[in-house]
Amino acid sequence: MRKAIFLDKDGTLIVDVPYNADPAKIVLERGVGTALKRLSAAGYMLIVISNQAGIAHGFFTEDAIQGVQDKLYELLLMEGVKLDGFYYCPHHPAGKIKAYSKICECRKPGPGMLFKAARQLRIKLSQSWMVGDILHDIEAGNRAGCQTILIDNGNETEWDMRLDRIPGFIADDMEAAAAHILSTGNNLAYEQQRISDHR
Ligand SMILES: [Mg+2]
Ligand SMILES: [Zn+2]
């Protein structure tokens, strides 16, 4: 069994441009290359877990996602990082495109994509981490039995901290997230302060 870092894409790995499928507009978030290189060297698989409701809404097609995926792989390869997987949910309960308009198991905050990746790639979820910029990512990770880190970069605005949405750790950026994963977790007091600040 292997261990993985499950990574939200928009606002976590790349700068969030809502419903963007244009590869030219894809830019890595700060510190992502360095952070992922360290995590990969420590034996973690790197797997993208992304909601792409823009497909259900009819903003772009699944073909366009291939272009996004290729560009992300390319940008990370230039940083010396190889992604091990890319999972996305094309659905939305209120989508315009019939085939994708449904309540599904995969859309975060549901844990379906993590379960699927774990099954296909033989990943031990309890030794893996979900990292994202909103609490939907955290809920998906928690419900899958992973450890979780919220990148607090301003993208979460509601702070609905019901029990299964509480992050295990809050980090300023991907580098801080990687440092936490690779450390013994001695930032705990600081961390609990950050969580209570948001209550
Ligand atoms: Mg995001
Ligand atoms: Zn789905």
PDB file of C-alpha atoms and ligand atoms in Angstrom:
ATOM      1  CA  MET A   1       0.000   0.000   0.000  1.00  0.00           C
ATOM      2  CA  ARG A   2       1.174   3.472  -0.856  1.00  0.00           C
ATOM      3  CA  LYS A   3       0.540   6.890   0.643  1.00  0.00           C
ATOM      4  CA  ALA A   4      -0.573   9.975  -1.225  1.00  0.00           C
ATOM      5  CA  ILE A   5      -1.104  13.689  -1.097  1.00  0.00           C
ATOM      6  CA  PHE A   6      -4.499  14.468  -2.620  1.00  0.00           C
ATOM      7  CA  LEU A   7      -4.391  17.960  -4.039  1.00  0.00           C
ATOM      8  CA  ASP A   8      -7.184  20.315  -4.897  1.00  0.00           C
ATOM      9  CA  LYS A   9      -6.351  22.114  -8.149  1.00  0.00           C
ATOM     10  CA  ASP A  10      -7.961  25.556  -8.340  1.00  0.00           C
ATOM     11  CA  GLY A  11      -6.689  27.902  -5.646  1.00  0.00           C
ATOM     12  CA  THR A  12      -4.346  25.232  -4.268  1.00  0.00           C
ATOM     13  CA  LEU A  13      -1.984  24.115  -7.050  1.00  0.00           C
ATOM     14  CA  ILE A  14      -2.839  26.910  -9.466  1.00  0.00           C
ATOM     15  CA  VAL A  15      -4.147  30.438  -9.120  1.00  0.00           C
ATOM     16  CA  ASP A  16      -7.940  30.272  -9.092  1.00  0.00           C
ATOM     17  CA  VAL A  17      -9.581  31.605 -12.240  1.00  0.00           C
ATOM     18  CA  PRO A  18     -13.238  30.555 -11.879  1.00  0.00           C
ATOM     19  CA  TYR A  19     -14.357  28.017 -14.514  1.00  0.00           C
ATOM     20  CA  ASN A  20     -11.179  28.442 -16.523  1.00  0.00           C
ATOM     21  CA  ALA A  21     -10.304  25.784 -19.100  1.00  0.00           C
ATOM     22  CA  ASP A  22      -7.779  27.879 -21.057  1.00  0.00           C
ATOM     23  CA  PRO A  23      -4.284  26.380 -20.571  1.00  0.00           C
ATOM     24  CA  ALA A  24      -2.731  29.813 -21.221  1.00  0.00           C
ATOM     25  CA  LYS A  25      -4.301  31.158 -18.023  1.00  0.00           C
ATOM     26  CA  ILE A  26      -2.850  28.447 -15.785  1.00  0.00           C
ATOM     27  CA  VAL A  27      -0.218  29.645 -13.328  1.00  0.00           C
ATOM     28  CA  LEU A  28       1.151  27.673 -10.373  1.00  0.00           C
ATOM     29  CA  GLU A  29       0.485  29.005  -6.877  1.00  0.00           C
ATOM     30  CA  ARG A  30       3.566  30.113  -4.945  1.00  0.00           C
ATOM     31  CA  GLY A  31       5.775  27.417  -3.474  1.00  0.00           C
ATOM     32  CA  VAL A  32       3.980  24.559  -5.193  1.00  0.00           C
ATOM     33  CA  GLY A  33       6.992  23.195  -7.109  1.00  0.00           C
ATOM     34  CA  THR A  34       9.307  23.133  -4.090  1.00  0.00           C
ATOM     35  CA  ALA A  35       6.628  21.687  -1.825  1.00  0.00           C
ATOM     36  CA  LEU A  36       5.591  18.876  -4.150  1.00  0.00           C
ATOM     37  CA  LYS A  37       9.199  17.946  -4.836  1.00  0.00           C
ATOM     38  CA  ARG A  38       9.798  17.482  -1.113  1.00  0.00           C
ATOM     39  CA  LEU A  39       6.624  15.434  -0.667  1.00  0.00           C
ATOM     40  CA  SER A  40       7.395  13.242  -3.649  1.00  0.00           C
ATOM     41  CA  ALA A  41      10.922  12.640  -2.350  1.00  0.00           C
ATOM     42  CA  ALA A  42       9.354  11.528   0.941  1.00  0.00           C
ATOM     43  CA  GLY A  43       7.443   8.798  -0.879  1.00  0.00           C
ATOM     44  CA  TYR A  44       4.031  10.371  -1.381  1.00  0.00           C
ATOM     45  CA  MET A  45       2.108   9.947  -4.618  1.00  0.00           C
ATOM     46  CA  LEU A  46       0.746  13.270  -5.878  1.00  0.00           C
ATOM     47  CA  ILE A  47      -2.855  13.131  -7.030  1.00  0.00           C
ATOM     48  CA  VAL A  48      -5.135  15.932  -8.173  1.00  0.00           C
ATOM     49  CA  ILE A  49      -8.742  15.817  -6.925  1.00  0.00           C
ATOM     50  CA  SER A  50     -10.814  18.484  -8.639  1.00  0.00           C
ATOM     51  CA  ASN A  51     -14.453  19.520  -8.985  1.00  0.00           C
ATOM     52  CA  GLN A  52     -15.108  20.614 -12.574  1.00  0.00           C
ATOM     53  CA  ALA A  53     -18.758  21.637 -12.489  1.00  0.00           C
ATOM     54  CA  GLY A  54     -18.054  23.883 -15.483  1.00  0.00           C
ATOM     55  CA  ILE A  55     -18.626  20.742 -17.572  1.00  0.00           C
ATOM     56  CA  ALA A  56     -22.117  20.207 -16.125  1.00  0.00           C
ATOM     57  CA  HIS A  57     -22.859  23.896 -16.534  1.00  0.00           C
ATOM     58  CA  GLY A  58     -21.843  23.727 -20.209  1.00  0.00           C
ATOM     59  CA  PHE A  59     -18.965  26.213 -19.875  1.00  0.00           C
ATOM     60  CA  PHE A  60     -16.464  23.718 -21.358  1.00  0.00           C
ATOM     61  CA  THR A  61     -16.241  20.055 -22.321  1.00  0.00           C
ATOM     62  CA  GLU A  62     -14.344  17.085 -20.934  1.00  0.00           C
ATOM     63  CA  ASP A  63     -11.926  17.471 -23.868  1.00  0.00           C
ATOM     64  CA  ALA A  64     -10.957  20.892 -22.537  1.00  0.00           C
ATOM     65  CA  ILE A  65     -10.030  19.320 -19.213  1.00  0.00           C
ATOM     66  CA  GLN A  66      -7.420  17.238 -21.019  1.00  0.00           C
ATOM     67  CA  GLY A  67      -5.740  20.485 -22.105  1.00  0.00           C
ATOM     68  CA  VAL A  68      -5.816  21.753 -18.527  1.00  0.00           C
ATOM     69  CA  GLN A  69      -4.370  18.496 -17.276  1.00  0.00           C
ATOM     70  CA  ASP A  70      -1.575  18.537 -19.900  1.00  0.00           C
ATOM     71  CA  LYS A  71      -0.635  22.107 -19.017  1.00  0.00           C
ATOM     72  CA  LEU A  72      -0.549  21.352 -15.292  1.00  0.00           C
ATOM     73  CA  TYR A  73       1.674  18.303 -15.879  1.00  0.00           C
ATOM     74  CA  GLU A  74       3.938  20.436 -18.047  1.00  0.00           C
ATOM     75  CA  LEU A  75       4.250  23.276 -15.515  1.00  0.00           C
ATOM     76  CA  LEU A  76       5.023  20.826 -12.731  1.00  0.00           C
ATOM     77  CA  LEU A  77       7.530  18.889 -14.827  1.00  0.00           C
ATOM     78  CA  MET A  78       9.406  22.157 -15.343  1.00  0.00           C
ATOM     79  CA  GLU A  79       9.633  22.300 -11.528  1.00  0.00           C
ATOM     80  CA  GLY A  80      10.906  18.726 -11.422  1.00  0.00           C
ATOM     81  CA  VAL A  81       7.616  17.269 -10.195  1.00  0.00           C
ATOM     82  CA  LYS A  82       5.664  14.383 -11.696  1.00  0.00           C
ATOM     83  CA  LEU A  83       1.960  14.034 -10.944  1.00  0.00           C
ATOM     84  CA  ASP A  84       0.749  10.473 -10.320  1.00  0.00           C
ATOM     85  CA  GLY A  85      -2.930  10.984 -11.007  1.00  0.00           C
ATOM     86  CA  PHE A  86      -5.671  13.414 -11.953  1.00  0.00           C
ATOM     87  CA  TYR A  87      -9.287  12.855 -10.920  1.00  0.00           C
ATOM     88  CA  TYR A  88     -12.122  15.248 -11.580  1.00  0.00           C
ATOM     89  CA  CYS A  89     -15.872  15.389 -11.066  1.00  0.00           C
ATOM     90  CA  PRO A  90     -17.740  16.771 -14.104  1.00  0.00           C
ATOM     91  CA  HIS A  91     -21.124  16.796 -12.337  1.00  0.00           C
ATOM     92  CA  HIS A  92     -23.362  19.328 -10.679  1.00  0.00           C
ATOM     93  CA  PRO A  93     -26.835  18.731  -9.208  1.00  0.00           C
ATOM     94  CA  ALA A  94     -28.172  21.781 -11.093  1.00  0.00           C
ATOM     95  CA  GLY A  95     -26.143  21.482 -14.282  1.00  0.00           C
ATOM     96  CA  LYS A  96     -27.395  22.455 -17.721  1.00  0.00           C
ATOM     97  CA  ILE A  97     -25.945  19.458 -19.601  1.00  0.00           C
ATOM     98  CA  LYS A  98     -28.223  16.546 -18.908  1.00  0.00           C
ATOM     99  CA  ALA A  99     -25.589  13.795 -18.831  1.00  0.00           C
ATOM    100  CA  TYR A 100     -23.687  15.569 -16.051  1.00  0.00           C
ATOM    101  CA  SER A 101     -26.592  17.033 -14.120  1.00  0.00           C
ATOM    102  CA  LYS A 102     -27.005  14.769 -11.120  1.00  0.00           C
ATOM    103  CA  ILE A 103     -26.203  14.160  -7.508  1.00  0.00           C
ATOM    104  CA  CYS A 104     -23.035  12.080  -7.612  1.00  0.00           C
ATOM    105  CA  GLU A 105     -20.631  10.387  -5.248  1.00  0.00           C
ATOM    106  CA  CYS A 106     -17.578  12.164  -6.570  1.00  0.00           C
ATOM    107  CA  ARG A 107     -18.266  15.874  -6.151  1.00  0.00           C
ATOM    108  CA  LYS A 108     -16.437  17.310  -3.130  1.00  0.00           C
ATOM    109  CA  PRO A 109     -17.315  17.579  -0.238  1.00  0.00           C
ATOM    110  CA  GLY A 110     -18.104  13.936  -1.015  1.00  0.00           C
ATOM    111  CA  PRO A 111     -15.151  11.557  -0.677  1.00  0.00           C
ATOM    112  CA  GLY A 112     -15.853   9.556  -3.873  1.00  0.00           C
ATOM    113  CA  MET A 113     -12.809  10.632  -5.890  1.00  0.00           C
ATOM    114  CA  LEU A 114     -10.481   9.793  -3.021  1.00  0.00           C
ATOM    115  CA  PHE A 115     -12.025   6.341  -2.610  1.00  0.00           C
ATOM    116  CA  LYS A 116     -11.704   5.731  -6.350  1.00  0.00           C
ATOM    117  CA  ALA A 117      -8.051   6.804  -6.428  1.00  0.00           C
ATOM    118  CA  ALA A 118      -7.292   4.690  -3.372  1.00  0.00           C
ATOM    119  CA  ARG A 119      -8.867   1.649  -5.026  1.00  0.00           C
ATOM    120  CA  GLN A 120      -7.191   2.129  -8.409  1.00  0.00           C
ATOM    121  CA  LEU A 121      -3.745   3.107  -7.130  1.00  0.00           C
ATOM    122  CA  ARG A 122      -3.677   0.999  -3.948  1.00  0.00           C
ATOM    123  CA  ILE A 123      -3.361   3.926  -1.551  1.00  0.00           C
ATOM    124  CA  LYS A 124      -3.724   3.708   2.200  1.00  0.00           C
ATOM    125  CA  LEU A 125      -6.041   6.611   3.036  1.00  0.00           C
ATOM    126  CA  SER A 126      -5.151   6.831   6.729  1.00  0.00           C
ATOM    127  CA  GLN A 127      -1.537   7.570   5.781  1.00  0.00           C
ATOM    128  CA  SER A 128      -2.530  10.088   3.155  1.00  0.00           C
ATOM    129  CA  TRP A 129      -3.389  13.774   3.196  1.00  0.00           C
ATOM    130  CA  MET A 130      -5.942  15.965   1.464  1.00  0.00           C
ATOM    131  CA  VAL A 131      -4.781  19.552   0.881  1.00  0.00           C
ATOM    132  CA  GLY A 132      -7.167  22.232  -0.360  1.00  0.00           C
ATOM    133  CA  ASP A 133      -8.116  25.890  -0.133  1.00  0.00           C
ATOM    134  CA  ILE A 134     -11.739  25.510   0.997  1.00  0.00           C
ATOM    135  CA  LEU A 135     -13.537  23.446   3.616  1.00  0.00           C
ATOM    136  CA  HIS A 136     -15.264  21.274   0.971  1.00  0.00           C
ATOM    137  CA  ASP A 137     -11.790  19.827   0.320  1.00  0.00           C
ATOM    138  CA  ILE A 138     -11.293  19.255   4.029  1.00  0.00           C
ATOM    139  CA  GLU A 139     -14.659  17.521   4.414  1.00  0.00           C
ATOM    140  CA  ALA A 140     -13.878  15.207   1.491  1.00  0.00           C
ATOM    141  CA  GLY A 141     -10.517  14.342   3.049  1.00  0.00           C
ATOM    142  CA  ASN A 142     -11.918  13.809   6.518  1.00  0.00           C
ATOM    143  CA  ARG A 143     -14.758  11.625   5.237  1.00  0.00           C
ATOM    144  CA  ALA A 144     -12.237   9.516   3.311  1.00  0.00           C
ATOM    145  CA  GLY A 145     -10.222   8.990   6.487  1.00  0.00           C
ATOM    146  CA  CYS A 146      -7.262  11.115   5.422  1.00  0.00           C
ATOM    147  CA  GLN A 147      -5.401  13.763   7.341  1.00  0.00           C
ATOM    148  CA  THR A 148      -6.246  17.254   6.133  1.00  0.00           C
ATOM    149  CA  ILE A 149      -4.649  20.650   5.590  1.00  0.00           C
ATOM    150  CA  LEU A 150      -6.411  23.856   4.643  1.00  0.00           C
ATOM    151  CA  ILE A 151      -4.379  26.413   2.699  1.00  0.00           C
ATOM    152  CA  ASP A 152      -5.767  29.607   4.177  1.00  0.00           C
ATOM    153  CA  ASN A 153      -5.275  31.976   1.251  1.00  0.00           C
ATOM    154  CA  GLY A 154      -8.580  33.800   1.437  1.00  0.00           C
ATOM    155  CA  ASN A 155     -10.580  31.508  -0.850  1.00  0.00           C
ATOM    156  CA  GLU A 156     -12.685  30.074   1.973  1.00  0.00           C
ATOM    157  CA  THR A 157     -15.119  32.737   3.069  1.00  0.00           C
ATOM    158  CA  GLU A 158     -17.929  30.913   4.879  1.00  0.00           C
ATOM    159  CA  TRP A 159     -15.993  29.014   7.552  1.00  0.00           C
ATOM    160  CA  ASP A 160     -18.766  26.495   8.159  1.00  0.00           C
ATOM    161  CA  MET A 161     -16.822  24.414  10.675  1.00  0.00           C
ATOM    162  CA  ARG A 162     -19.153  21.520  11.335  1.00  0.00           C
ATOM    163  CA  LEU A 163     -17.376  18.557  12.838  1.00  0.00           C
ATOM    164  CA  ASP A 164     -16.248  16.787   9.665  1.00  0.00           C
ATOM    165  CA  ARG A 165     -15.071  20.074   8.122  1.00  0.00           C
ATOM    166  CA  ILE A 166     -12.426  20.943  10.716  1.00  0.00           C
ATOM    167  CA  PRO A 167      -8.964  20.860   9.151  1.00  0.00           C
ATOM    168  CA  GLY A 168      -6.204  18.972  10.888  1.00  0.00           C
ATOM    169  CA  PHE A 169      -3.904  21.877  10.126  1.00  0.00           C
ATOM    170  CA  ILE A 170      -4.078  25.323   8.548  1.00  0.00           C
ATOM    171  CA  ALA A 171      -1.158  26.550   6.429  1.00  0.00           C
ATOM    172  CA  ASP A 172      -0.405  29.817   4.638  1.00  0.00           C
ATOM    173  CA  ASP A 173       0.758  28.110   1.469  1.00  0.00           C
ATOM    174  CA  MET A 174       1.773  24.788  -0.046  1.00  0.00           C
ATOM    175  CA  GLU A 175       5.307  25.020   1.302  1.00  0.00           C
ATOM    176  CA  ALA A 176       4.007  25.381   4.847  1.00  0.00           C
ATOM    177  CA  ALA A 177       1.650  22.460   4.228  1.00  0.00           C
ATOM    178  CA  ALA A 178       4.552  20.293   3.055  1.00  0.00           C
ATOM    179  CA  ALA A 179       6.665  21.334   6.021  1.00  0.00           C
ATOM    180  CA  HIS A 180       3.855  20.288   8.346  1.00  0.00           C
ATOM    181  CA  ILE A 181       3.374  16.938   6.666  1.00  0.00           C
ATOM    182  CA  LEU A 182       7.092  16.263   6.877  1.00  0.00           C
ATOM    183  CA  SER A 183       7.399  17.453  10.465  1.00  0.00           C
ATOM    184  CA  THR A 184       6.293  15.941  13.752  1.00  0.00           C
ATOM    185  CA  GLY A 185       3.420  18.398  14.069  1.00  0.00           C
ATOM    186  CA  ASN A 186       4.959  20.606  16.743  1.00  0.00           C
ATOM    187  CA  ASN A 187       3.041  23.640  15.439  1.00  0.00           C
ATOM    188  CA  LEU A 188      -0.019  22.378  17.291  1.00  0.00           C
ATOM    189  CA  ALA A 189      -0.545  25.324  19.663  1.00  0.00           C
ATOM    190  CA  TYR A 190      -0.244  27.832  16.823  1.00  0.00           C
ATOM    191  CA  GLU A 191      -2.558  25.700  14.747  1.00  0.00           C
ATOM    192  CA  GLN A 192      -5.286  25.493  17.380  1.00  0.00           C
ATOM    193  CA  GLN A 193      -5.075  29.252  17.763  1.00  0.00           C
ATOM    194  CA  ARG A 194      -5.619  29.707  14.021  1.00  0.00           C
ATOM    195  CA  ILE A 195      -8.644  27.414  14.109  1.00  0.00           C
ATOM    196  CA  SER A 196     -10.236  29.167  17.095  1.00  0.00           C
ATOM    197  CA  ASP A 197      -9.600  32.558  15.452  1.00  0.00           C
ATOM    198  CA  HIS A 198     -12.039  31.506  12.771  1.00  0.00           C
ATOM    199  CA  ARG A 199     -14.835  30.376  15.098  1.00  0.00           C
TER     200      ARG A 199
HETATM  201 MG    MG B   1      -9.979  25.054  -4.702  1.00  0.00          MG
HETATM  202 ZN    ZN B   2     -19.320  13.752  -9.693  1.00  0.00          ZN
END
